[in-house]
Structure formats: structure tokens, C-alpha cells
Amino acid sequence: MRSTSDSDLTHDAFLGGRLHLWQPRAGYRAGVDPVLLAASIPAKAGQSVLDLGCGVGAIALCLGERVPGLALMGVERQSDYAALAARNGLPTQTADITALPADLRARSFDHVVANPPYFDRTAGHSATDQGREGGRGHDTPLAQWIDVAARRLRHKGFLHMIHRAERVPDMLIGAQGRLGSPEIWPISPRVGKPAELVIFRARKDGRAEFRLHSPIILHEGAQHERDGDSYTPEIQAVLRDGAALAL
């Protein structure tokens, strides 16, 4: 574990100040993506949620802020990030998702959530910072993330994932034989622009046909015209007020 003092950290506001998270000043830092994923999850009080590769806990804790009464759990292989997640209020175990502790392997969850690293380091360059590399690059195949999630879901439980749009084929292939009822919500920066990210949802023992939904639009206007906040009202409500996405 890297030595980390408070001077190496920031205490950042999320959801309009409803939630504050300790994060490394340098390295991988949670941004908009985990907040969007948390806003897409239709969890209910009393349900259980496992955050795979939780980082500092942004997804689970944003979800828990919106939906009180959830049983939240995180797992993170980088011990310093796992310690920050626990400090932020998320019960977290330090482990690789491919080698979960026995007590986690014995449990099942209503929801499993994940924001896996976006970039395949067998086809790109590694970041110099260990934390950033762990959050942005991966050496665990996406199909394995989905398999681990499927094994931890109870009957009719849901996997929720945010990832790069070009990885949609990998997500659908990874879900085959493991999860059903796959759904995709493209996330586009502006009207008329190609989707850069997607929210992926699938259900254990689900039987519904694949659904491709209308895109979620992040910013107003056809192009960037000024500095400052240009989020659509729906996204503003998610980021500033902790609202749910209307999916």
C-alpha cells in the first residue's frame, strides 16, 4: 500500500454537496461516470448492492445517498483505494474480483454494479501513476467481470455497468449464457453526436429480448460554445440534486 497522508488527498463534493468523498490528489479520481451509473439503478430500500472494483466507493455511496436503507458492500484490489472507500463509509474488502474472499463468495446480491477500467492495456499504453492505471487500464477481461457479477447475483438480480460504447459487443458476448434481458442506454455528449459511453444492464435468469434505448444527452447545444456548465436539466438534476435518471 502506498503511504498516503491527508495532504495527498482531496475531499470532494458530489451530488451538490450531499456526499463528500476522500480521493487521491493524483491518480484515478471519480468523476461524472459513476454518478450517472448510480442514478440509473432502480434499487429499493432493504436490497443489497455489491460494487466490484469500487475505487473510493463513488457508485455505491451515490446510490446509497439517493436510496437510504441499502446494504452496501465494495471490493477493490488496490489497498489504498479500498482504505479510502472504507473511510468514505463503504464497507470494503481488499481483493481482486477474480479471487473474492470466501465470505463474499458465499453471499448473493440484488444488484452488482461496476465501472470497469475502460482501456485494454494489451492494446495501449499504461499510465505512469499506479492508481490511475488501476482505474483506467485493465488486465482482467470484461467477460470475467460479467461472470463474477453473475455468480454474485441472486435470482432476478441485476448487473449495472458503465463502459465505453465500443465495448458493447464484448458486454453482450460476456452476458451470453450468464445473464439475460440485456439493455443498453447510449450516452451522447450532445444531440447528434455519437455515443461515447453506455449504461449496460442485464438480469440473472432474465428472459426478455435485447433492448436498445434512446440516448441520454449530457450537454445542451449542438457544440461547445462557452466555458462553464452546459449540462441538460436532467443531468443537472442528477449531478447537483442526486436525482434518478428517468430511464
Short mmCIF file of C-alpha atoms in Angstrom, two decimals:
data_model
loop_
_atom_site.label_atom_id
_atom_site.label_comp_id
_atom_site.label_asym_id
_atom_site.label_seq_id
_atom_site.Cartn_x
_atom_site.Cartn_y
_atom_site.Cartn_z
CA MET A 1 0.00 0.00 0.00
CA ARG A 2 1.33 3.43 -0.89
CA SER A 3 1.82 5.83 2.01
CA THR A 4 -0.94 8.43 1.83
CA SER A 5 -1.42 11.42 4.10
CA ASP A 6 -4.33 13.84 4.07
CA SER A 7 -2.15 16.33 2.20
CA ASP A 8 -2.14 13.83 -0.70
CA LEU A 9 -5.96 13.73 -0.71
CA THR A 10 -8.89 15.93 -1.63
CA HIS A 11 -12.34 15.88 0.00
CA ASP A 12 -14.67 16.38 -2.95
CA ALA A 13 -18.36 17.24 -3.05
CA PHE A 14 -20.75 15.05 -5.06
CA LEU A 15 -24.49 15.38 -5.57
CA GLY A 16 -24.48 19.10 -4.84
CA GLY A 17 -22.67 18.60 -1.54
CA ARG A 18 -24.91 15.82 -0.22
CA LEU A 19 -21.92 13.48 -0.33
CA HIS A 20 -18.20 14.11 0.16
CA LEU A 21 -15.53 11.60 -0.86
CA TRP A 22 -11.86 11.41 0.02
CA GLN A 23 -9.84 10.87 -3.17
CA PRO A 24 -6.16 10.90 -4.13
CA ARG A 25 -5.00 14.29 -5.31
CA ALA A 26 -3.10 12.50 -8.07
CA GLY A 27 -4.15 9.24 -9.71
CA TYR A 28 -7.56 7.90 -10.63
CA ARG A 29 -10.38 10.17 -9.43
CA ALA A 30 -14.10 9.51 -9.64
CA GLY A 31 -15.98 11.88 -11.93
CA VAL A 32 -19.32 12.02 -13.70
CA ASP A 33 -19.45 8.42 -14.95
CA PRO A 34 -20.01 6.62 -11.60
CA VAL A 35 -22.60 9.25 -10.62
CA LEU A 36 -24.55 8.58 -13.83
CA LEU A 37 -24.44 4.84 -13.25
CA ALA A 38 -25.64 5.22 -9.66
CA ALA A 39 -28.53 7.39 -10.88
CA SER A 40 -29.62 4.65 -13.31
CA ILE A 41 -30.07 1.90 -10.70
CA PRO A 42 -33.68 1.24 -9.59
CA ALA A 43 -32.70 -0.09 -6.17
CA LYS A 44 -35.13 -0.20 -3.25
CA ALA A 45 -34.63 0.09 0.49
CA GLY A 46 -33.72 -3.26 2.00
CA GLN A 47 -31.89 -4.53 -1.09
CA SER A 48 -28.20 -5.43 -1.24
CA VAL A 49 -25.58 -3.94 -3.57
CA LEU A 50 -22.04 -5.13 -4.39
CA ASP A 51 -19.68 -2.63 -6.06
CA LEU A 52 -16.97 -4.52 -7.97
CA GLY A 53 -13.71 -2.60 -8.31
CA CYS A 54 -15.24 0.14 -6.20
CA GLY A 55 -12.32 2.59 -6.14
CA VAL A 56 -13.16 5.17 -3.46
CA GLY A 57 -16.78 3.97 -3.40
CA ALA A 58 -18.44 6.57 -5.63
CA ILE A 59 -21.09 4.38 -7.28
CA ALA A 60 -22.35 2.63 -4.16
CA LEU A 61 -22.23 5.72 -1.98
CA CYS A 62 -24.01 7.93 -4.53
CA LEU A 63 -26.68 5.24 -4.82
CA GLY A 64 -26.94 4.93 -1.05
CA GLU A 65 -27.38 8.69 -0.72
CA ARG A 66 -30.36 8.55 -3.09
CA VAL A 67 -31.85 5.32 -1.71
CA PRO A 68 -31.49 5.02 2.08
CA GLY A 69 -31.66 1.59 3.65
CA LEU A 70 -29.47 -0.34 1.19
CA ALA A 71 -26.94 -2.93 2.34
CA LEU A 72 -23.79 -1.76 0.52
CA MET A 73 -20.52 -3.63 0.02
CA GLY A 74 -17.42 -2.88 -2.05
CA VAL A 75 -14.41 -4.84 -3.23
CA GLU A 76 -11.24 -3.17 -4.53
CA ARG A 77 -7.85 -4.70 -5.28
CA GLN A 78 -5.77 -1.53 -4.68
CA SER A 79 -5.44 -1.40 -0.91
CA ASP A 80 -5.07 2.38 -0.69
CA TYR A 81 -8.26 2.93 -2.66
CA ALA A 82 -10.05 0.27 -0.60
CA ALA A 83 -8.99 2.11 2.55
CA LEU A 84 -10.40 5.36 1.16
CA ALA A 85 -13.67 3.66 0.25
CA ALA A 86 -13.96 2.42 3.83
CA ARG A 87 -13.09 5.89 5.14
CA ASN A 88 -15.81 7.32 2.90
CA GLY A 89 -18.34 4.99 4.53
CA LEU A 90 -18.49 1.96 2.23
CA PRO A 91 -17.73 -1.41 3.85
CA THR A 92 -14.94 -2.64 1.57
CA GLN A 93 -12.78 -5.72 1.24
CA THR A 94 -9.37 -5.60 -0.42
CA ALA A 95 -9.30 -8.30 -3.08
CA ASP A 96 -9.10 -8.88 -6.79
CA ILE A 97 -12.53 -9.55 -8.27
CA THR A 98 -11.18 -12.82 -9.66
CA ALA A 99 -10.28 -14.02 -6.14
CA LEU A 100 -13.07 -12.83 -3.88
CA PRO A 101 -12.88 -13.71 -0.17
CA ALA A 102 -14.85 -16.76 0.91
CA ASP A 103 -17.45 -14.73 2.80
CA LEU A 104 -18.27 -12.73 -0.35
CA ARG A 105 -18.41 -15.87 -2.47
CA ALA A 106 -21.00 -17.20 -0.01
CA ARG A 107 -23.27 -14.16 -0.47
CA SER A 108 -25.67 -13.10 -3.21
CA PHE A 109 -26.85 -9.59 -4.01
CA ASP A 110 -29.85 -7.87 -5.56
CA HIS A 111 -27.60 -5.56 -7.57
CA VAL A 112 -23.99 -5.77 -8.69
CA VAL A 113 -22.52 -2.53 -10.05
CA ALA A 114 -19.25 -1.87 -11.86
CA ASN A 115 -17.31 0.84 -13.67
CA PRO A 116 -14.52 -1.39 -15.03
CA PRO A 117 -11.31 0.14 -16.37
CA TYR A 118 -12.04 1.41 -19.87
CA PHE A 119 -8.81 0.62 -21.70
CA ASP A 120 -7.28 -2.73 -22.61
CA ARG A 121 -3.59 -2.43 -21.75
CA THR A 122 -2.72 -5.27 -24.13
CA ALA A 123 -3.59 -2.77 -26.89
CA GLY A 124 -2.42 0.55 -25.42
CA HIS A 125 -0.06 2.40 -23.11
CA SER A 126 -0.05 2.23 -19.33
CA ALA A 127 -0.39 5.29 -17.12
CA THR A 128 2.65 6.14 -15.02
CA ASP A 129 0.59 6.58 -11.83
CA GLN A 130 -0.32 3.22 -10.28
CA GLY A 131 -3.72 4.39 -9.07
CA ARG A 132 -4.68 5.96 -12.39
CA GLU A 133 -3.51 2.86 -14.24
CA GLY A 134 -5.58 0.63 -11.97
CA GLY A 135 -8.67 2.72 -12.62
CA ARG A 136 -8.25 3.36 -16.35
CA GLY A 137 -6.44 0.30 -17.72
CA HIS A 138 -7.30 -3.35 -17.17
CA ASP A 139 -5.75 -6.77 -17.32
CA THR A 140 -8.97 -8.62 -16.41
CA PRO A 141 -11.14 -9.44 -19.43
CA LEU A 142 -14.54 -7.76 -19.46
CA ALA A 143 -16.21 -11.17 -19.79
CA GLN A 144 -14.65 -12.09 -16.45
CA TRP A 145 -16.12 -9.01 -14.77
CA ILE A 146 -19.53 -10.09 -16.04
CA ASP A 147 -19.01 -13.70 -14.98
CA VAL A 148 -18.01 -12.66 -11.45
CA ALA A 149 -21.03 -10.36 -11.25
CA ALA A 150 -23.40 -13.09 -12.46
CA ARG A 151 -22.13 -15.50 -9.82
CA ARG A 152 -22.79 -12.97 -7.06
CA LEU A 153 -26.33 -12.09 -8.19
CA ARG A 154 -29.37 -13.72 -6.68
CA HIS A 155 -32.25 -14.93 -8.85
CA LYS A 156 -33.62 -11.98 -10.87
CA GLY A 157 -30.84 -9.70 -9.61
CA PHE A 158 -29.34 -7.04 -11.89
CA LEU A 159 -25.88 -6.18 -13.15
CA HIS A 160 -25.37 -2.47 -13.89
CA MET A 161 -22.25 -1.32 -15.73
CA ILE A 162 -20.96 1.82 -17.45
CA HIS A 163 -18.34 1.44 -20.16
CA ARG A 164 -17.07 2.71 -23.48
CA ALA A 165 -19.53 2.43 -26.38
CA GLU A 166 -17.11 0.38 -28.47
CA ARG A 167 -17.19 -2.34 -25.82
CA VAL A 168 -20.92 -3.09 -26.33
CA PRO A 169 -20.18 -6.26 -28.36
CA ASP A 170 -17.91 -7.51 -25.57
CA MET A 171 -20.59 -6.87 -22.94
CA LEU A 172 -23.27 -8.68 -24.93
CA ILE A 173 -20.98 -11.63 -25.64
CA GLY A 174 -19.91 -11.74 -21.99
CA ALA A 175 -23.52 -11.88 -20.84
CA GLN A 176 -24.45 -14.81 -23.10
CA GLY A 177 -25.17 -17.89 -21.03
CA ARG A 178 -24.73 -15.92 -17.80
CA LEU A 179 -27.31 -13.11 -17.79
CA GLY A 180 -30.46 -12.29 -19.76
CA SER A 181 -32.71 -9.32 -20.56
CA PRO A 182 -29.80 -7.13 -21.73
CA GLU A 183 -30.44 -3.39 -22.14
CA ILE A 184 -28.24 -0.57 -23.42
CA TRP A 185 -28.60 3.18 -22.87
CA PRO A 186 -26.16 5.13 -25.10
CA ILE A 187 -24.69 8.26 -23.51
CA SER A 188 -24.03 11.03 -26.03
CA PRO A 189 -22.22 14.29 -25.25
CA ARG A 190 -24.71 16.30 -27.37
CA VAL A 191 -27.65 15.81 -29.72
CA GLY A 192 -26.39 14.41 -33.00
CA LYS A 193 -23.05 13.29 -31.58
CA PRO A 194 -22.03 9.62 -31.41
CA ALA A 195 -22.34 7.90 -28.07
CA GLU A 196 -19.06 7.67 -26.19
CA LEU A 197 -20.31 5.69 -23.20
CA VAL A 198 -23.17 3.30 -22.49
CA ILE A 199 -25.02 2.06 -19.46
CA PHE A 200 -25.45 -1.70 -19.65
CA ARG A 201 -27.99 -3.63 -17.59
CA ALA A 202 -28.70 -7.36 -17.55
CA ARG A 203 -30.64 -9.68 -15.27
CA LYS A 204 -29.87 -13.06 -13.80
CA ASP A 205 -32.37 -15.57 -15.20
CA GLY A 206 -33.90 -12.78 -17.29
CA ARG A 207 -35.78 -13.81 -20.42
CA ALA A 208 -36.66 -10.52 -22.12
CA GLU A 209 -35.33 -9.60 -25.56
CA PHE A 210 -32.44 -7.19 -26.01
CA ARG A 211 -33.45 -3.52 -25.81
CA LEU A 212 -31.56 -0.52 -27.20
CA HIS A 213 -32.93 2.66 -25.62
CA SER A 214 -32.91 6.28 -26.71
CA PRO A 215 -29.65 8.07 -25.87
CA ILE A 216 -29.00 10.01 -22.71
CA ILE A 217 -27.81 13.50 -23.74
CA LEU A 218 -25.30 15.16 -21.43
CA HIS A 219 -24.97 18.72 -22.73
CA GLU A 220 -27.23 21.32 -24.28
CA GLY A 221 -26.50 22.73 -27.73
CA ALA A 222 -25.02 21.21 -30.86
CA GLN A 223 -21.45 22.13 -29.91
CA HIS A 224 -19.35 23.56 -27.11
CA GLU A 225 -19.72 27.34 -27.26
CA ARG A 226 -18.67 28.61 -23.84
CA ASP A 227 -16.83 27.63 -20.71
CA GLY A 228 -18.90 26.60 -17.73
CA ASP A 229 -21.72 24.21 -17.02
CA SER A 230 -23.81 23.22 -20.04
CA TYR A 231 -25.45 20.04 -18.75
CA THR A 232 -29.05 19.37 -19.71
CA PRO A 233 -31.63 19.90 -16.94
CA GLU A 234 -31.95 16.12 -16.42
CA ILE A 235 -28.21 15.68 -15.98
CA GLN A 236 -28.01 18.78 -13.79
CA ALA A 237 -30.62 17.21 -11.51
CA VAL A 238 -28.58 14.01 -11.29
CA LEU A 239 -25.25 15.70 -10.59
CA ARG A 240 -26.45 18.56 -8.36
CA ASP A 241 -29.58 17.19 -6.69
CA GLY A 242 -28.94 13.46 -6.55
CA ALA A 243 -31.95 12.71 -8.78
CA ALA A 244 -32.51 9.40 -10.53
CA LEU A 245 -32.13 9.13 -14.28
CA ALA A 246 -35.53 8.77 -15.94
CA LEU A 247 -34.79 5.53 -17.83
#
